[in-house]
GROMACS .gro file of C-alpha atoms in nm:
model
  215
    1MET     CA    1   2.933   1.433  -0.665
    2ILE     CA    2   3.297   1.422  -0.555
    3THR     CA    3   3.552   1.490  -0.829
    4ASP     CA    4   3.928   1.438  -0.849
    5THR     CA    5   3.999   1.812  -0.846
    6MET     CA    6   3.837   1.876  -0.507
    7ASN     CA    7   4.046   1.959  -0.200
    8PHE     CA    8   3.943   1.835   0.143
    9ASP     CA    9   3.738   2.147   0.221
   10GLU     CA   10   3.539   2.094  -0.098
   11VAL     CA   11   3.501   1.722  -0.030
   12LEU     CA   12   3.371   1.797   0.319
   13LYS     CA   13   3.126   2.053   0.184
   14GLU     CA   14   2.998   1.799  -0.069
   15LEU     CA   15   2.958   1.528   0.193
   16SER     CA   16   2.785   1.764   0.435
   17LYS     CA   17   2.494   1.781   0.189
   18TYR     CA   18   2.407   1.427   0.289
   19ASP     CA   19   2.409   1.495   0.664
   20ASN     CA   20   2.064   1.654   0.680
   21ILE     CA   21   1.916   1.387   0.454
   22LEU     CA   22   2.058   1.099   0.657
   23ASN     CA   23   1.982   1.257   0.994
   24ARG     CA   24   1.613   1.244   0.905
   25ARG     CA   25   1.644   0.867   0.925
   26CYS     CA   26   1.748   0.871   1.292
   27ILE     CA   27   1.402   0.781   1.422
   28GLY     CA   28   1.392   0.479   1.193
   29TRP     CA   29   1.744   0.374   1.293
   30GLU     CA   30   1.652   0.413   1.660
   31LYS     CA   31   1.363   0.170   1.617
   32LYS     CA   32   1.558  -0.073   1.400
   33TYR     CA   33   1.867  -0.090   1.621
   34ASN     CA   34   1.701  -0.034   1.959
   35LYS     CA   35   1.820  -0.364   2.109
   36ILE     CA   36   2.181  -0.306   2.002
   37LEU     CA   37   2.178   0.051   2.136
   38ARG     CA   38   2.047  -0.059   2.474
   39LYS     CA   39   2.317  -0.323   2.510
   40LEU     CA   40   2.606  -0.090   2.421
   41LYS     CA   41   2.844  -0.010   2.703
   42ILE     CA   42   2.949   0.348   2.771
   43ASN     CA   43   3.200   0.483   2.517
   44ASN     CA   44   3.159   0.184   2.291
   45ASN     CA   45   3.006   0.150   1.950
   46LYS     CA   46   2.898  -0.090   1.681
   47VAL     CA   47   2.910  -0.053   1.303
   48VAL     CA   48   2.589  -0.197   1.163
   49ALA     CA   49   2.546  -0.092   0.799
   50CYS     CA   50   2.716   0.027   0.484
   51GLN     CA   51   2.497   0.177   0.212
   52LYS     CA   52   2.539   0.359  -0.118
   53ILE     CA   53   2.405   0.716  -0.126
   54ASP     CA   54   2.536   0.855  -0.455
   55THR     CA   55   2.768   0.779  -0.744
   56ASN     CA   56   3.084   0.633  -0.588
   57THR     CA   57   2.980   0.755  -0.240
   58TYR     CA   58   2.875   0.539   0.055
   59PHE     CA   59   2.813   0.585   0.424
   60ILE     CA   60   2.879   0.360   0.722
   61LEU     CA   61   2.637   0.380   1.013
   62ASN     CA   62   2.813   0.367   1.348
   63LEU     CA   63   2.602   0.334   1.664
   64CYS     CA   64   2.773   0.496   1.962
   65LYS     CA   65   2.702   0.561   2.328
   66ASP     CA   66   2.848   0.814   2.569
   67LYS     CA   67   2.778   0.885   2.936
   68ILE     CA   68   2.454   1.066   2.868
   69SER     CA   69   2.296   0.923   2.557
   70TYR     CA   70   2.346   0.726   2.238
   71GLY     CA   71   2.370   0.849   1.883
   72PHE     CA   72   2.456   0.780   1.522
   73ASP     CA   73   2.796   0.856   1.374
   74LEU     CA   74   2.837   0.868   0.996
   75ILE     CA   75   3.157   0.761   0.824
   76TYR     CA   76   3.170   0.843   0.454
   77ILE     CA   77   3.346   0.640   0.186
   78TYR     CA   78   3.419   0.806  -0.146
   79LEU     CA   79   3.617   0.745  -0.464
   80ARG     CA   80   3.880   1.004  -0.556
   81LYS     CA   81   4.150   0.962  -0.820
   82ASN     CA   82   4.045   0.597  -0.859
   83LYS     CA   83   4.116   0.523  -0.492
   84TRP     CA   84   3.879   0.474  -0.200
   85TYR     CA   85   3.898   0.712   0.097
   86ALA     CA   86   3.702   0.728   0.420
   87LEU     CA   87   3.626   1.043   0.617
   88SER     CA   88   3.456   1.124   0.944
   89THR     CA   89   3.413   1.447   1.136
   90GLY     CA   90   3.500   1.481   1.501
   91GLU     CA   91   3.393   1.739   1.756
   92VAL     CA   92   3.327   2.099   1.654
   93ASN     CA   93   3.522   2.336   1.878
   94SER     CA   94   3.499   2.716   1.873
   95LEU     CA   95   3.874   2.743   1.930
   96TYR     CA   96   4.012   2.463   1.713
   97GLY     CA   97   3.740   2.431   1.451
   98VAL     CA   98   3.632   2.099   1.303
   99LYS     CA   99   3.838   1.786   1.348
  100LEU     CA  100   3.850   1.560   1.044
  101ASP     CA  101   3.968   1.201   1.033
  102VAL     CA  102   4.082   1.110   0.682
  103TYR     CA  103   4.156   0.743   0.623
  104GLU     CA  104   4.383   0.715   0.321
  105PRO     CA  105   4.385   0.431   0.063
  106HIS     CA  106   4.730   0.316   0.178
  107LEU     CA  107   4.590   0.240   0.524
  108PHE     CA  108   4.336  -0.002   0.378
  109GLU     CA  109   4.591  -0.161   0.145
  110ARG     CA  110   4.817  -0.234   0.441
  111TYR     CA  111   4.519  -0.355   0.647
  112LYS     CA  112   4.434  -0.605   0.373
  113GLN     CA  113   4.796  -0.721   0.344
  114ARG     CA  114   4.901  -0.731   0.710
  115PHE     CA  115   4.579  -0.859   0.863
  116GLY     CA  116   4.496  -1.114   0.595
  117VAL     CA  117   4.163  -0.964   0.489
  118ASP     CA  118   4.036  -1.113   0.164
  119LYS     CA  119   3.825  -0.816   0.054
  120THR     CA  120   3.863  -0.512  -0.170
  121GLY     CA  121   3.716  -0.167  -0.223
  122VAL     CA  122   3.420  -0.064  -0.011
  123GLU     CA  123   3.390  -0.411   0.146
  124LEU     CA  124   3.751  -0.386   0.269
  125ILE     CA  125   3.688  -0.045   0.427
  126TYR     CA  126   3.366  -0.166   0.586
  127ASP     CA  127   3.557  -0.460   0.736
  128TYR     CA  128   3.817  -0.223   0.881
  129PHE     CA  129   3.556  -0.011   1.056
  130GLN     CA  130   3.359  -0.309   1.180
  131ASN     CA  131   3.670  -0.412   1.369
  132ASN     CA  132   3.825  -0.073   1.449
  133ALA     CA  133   3.565   0.204   1.477
  134ASN     CA  134   3.558   0.217   1.856
  135ILE     CA  135   3.499   0.573   1.976
  136TYR     CA  136   3.714   0.503   2.280
  137LYS     CA  137   4.020   0.631   2.094
  138ARG     CA  138   4.339   0.733   2.269
  139HIS     CA  139   4.658   0.857   2.102
  140ARG     CA  140   5.025   0.887   2.184
  141THR     CA  141   5.288   1.091   2.004
  142TYR     CA  142   5.563   0.881   1.847
  143THR     CA  143   5.886   1.014   1.694
  144TYR     CA  144   6.045   0.833   1.400
  145ASN     CA  145   6.330   0.970   1.186
  146ASP     CA  146   6.293   1.307   1.362
  147LYS     CA  147   5.928   1.332   1.261
  148GLU     CA  148   5.631   1.321   1.497
  149TYR     CA  149   5.340   1.087   1.437
  150LYS     CA  150   5.034   0.988   1.634
  151ILE     CA  151   4.975   0.624   1.722
  152THR     CA  152   4.638   0.476   1.810
  153ASN     CA  153   4.547   0.116   1.884
  154ILE     CA  154   4.345  -0.100   1.649
  155LYS     CA  155   4.252  -0.465   1.687
  156ASP     CA  156   4.575  -0.670   1.695
  157GLY     CA  157   4.791  -0.375   1.594
  158ILE     CA  158   4.830   0.002   1.562
  159ALA     CA  159   4.743   0.276   1.315
  160ILE     CA  160   4.989   0.558   1.239
  161ILE     CA  161   4.854   0.911   1.190
  162GLU     CA  162   4.990   1.242   1.067
  163LYS     CA  163   4.822   1.550   1.213
  164GLU     CA  164   4.789   1.871   1.014
  165ILE     CA  165   4.663   2.200   1.160
  166THR     CA  166   4.467   2.419   0.917
  167PRO     CA  167   4.294   2.757   0.965
  168LYS     CA  168   3.961   2.572   0.991
  169GLY     CA  169   4.072   2.295   1.226
  170ALA     CA  170   4.279   1.980   1.249
  171ILE     CA  171   4.298   1.700   0.995
  172TRP     CA  172   4.417   1.360   1.116
  173PHE     CA  173   4.547   1.155   0.823
  174TYR     CA  174   4.542   0.783   0.897
  175LYS     CA  175   4.840   0.678   0.688
  176THR     CA  176   4.909   0.310   0.753
  177CYS     CA  177   4.872   0.030   1.005
  178LEU     CA  178   5.092  -0.243   1.151
  179SER     CA  179   4.998  -0.579   1.298
  180ASP     CA  180   5.137  -0.675   1.638
  181ASN     CA  181   5.397  -0.910   1.490
  182LEU     CA  182   5.552  -0.619   1.294
  183LEU     CA  183   5.583  -0.379   1.586
  184LYS     CA  184   5.918  -0.269   1.720
  185GLU     CA  185   5.976  -0.279   2.094
  186SER     CA  186   5.922   0.098   2.125
  187GLN     CA  187   5.593   0.074   1.934
  188LEU     CA  188   5.476  -0.211   2.156
  189SER     CA  189   5.550   0.007   2.458
  190PHE     CA  190   5.337   0.286   2.313
  191LYS     CA  191   5.054   0.042   2.249
  192GLU     CA  192   5.067  -0.071   2.611
  193LEU     CA  193   5.055   0.291   2.730
  194ILE     CA  194   4.747   0.355   2.516
  195ASP     CA  195   4.583   0.044   2.662
  196GLU     CA  196   4.654   0.183   3.009
  197ASP     CA  197   4.489   0.514   2.912
  198ILE     CA  198   4.182   0.328   2.789
  199ASN     CA  199   4.157   0.119   3.107
  200ILE     CA  200   4.184   0.432   3.324
  201MET     CA  201   3.901   0.598   3.131
  202LYS     CA  202   3.687   0.285   3.165
  203GLU     CA  203   3.742   0.287   3.541
  204LEU     CA  204   3.647   0.655   3.561
  205ASP     CA  205   3.332   0.589   3.359
  206SER     CA  206   3.244   0.297   3.585
  207ILE     CA  207   3.279   0.521   3.891
  208TRP     CA  208   3.068   0.790   3.721
  209MET     CA  209   2.792   0.541   3.643
  210THR     CA  210   2.790   0.403   3.998
  211GLN     CA  211   2.754   0.754   4.142
  212LYS     CA  212   2.481   0.837   3.890
  213ILE     CA  213   2.279   0.527   3.986
  214ARG     CA  214   2.305   0.610   4.358
  215GLN     CA  215   2.175   0.963   4.309
   0.00000   0.00000   0.00000
């Protein structure tokens, strides 16, 4: 059970207990969501479920597909200091360690306010990921008031991230989000650049698939 005194390392260790338990359900998920998995395009995903697994702890099931295969990505939701957080782990790298994505309560509060979402708590977070959990993420560095942030695109807006390097890896804190109508001209330009990055990667994947089929 996650408690208010835990730091992020301790929270991650607690959540990792559920990984082995949930991964045993992969065969069942594969059968249940077979049609959705087969229709997924490369480097796309679909959030299909949100379930409770423990006291004040939930998981979101994210179906994803890369160039080689498809898989199941788990996003955890947990209550800490009377506020809801979300957390997912990225790639494990021998040089950089584990990458964590931590979605802070303020992000979801601003998502509710600025995108007109009439939901709260776990339902609000589930709504966010249903619309914005695409694994085709691209980032750009943005400087504001002499401080560097990361910007990534979400549906009809952007999310702003602070990156922290720790001895065990990188933590990406998703701090807040802005809808398109609130973006400054410089932020709109960054969003367009990220869109260009995504389109380039889609073209490369299309070329890769065409070559693979011809082989």
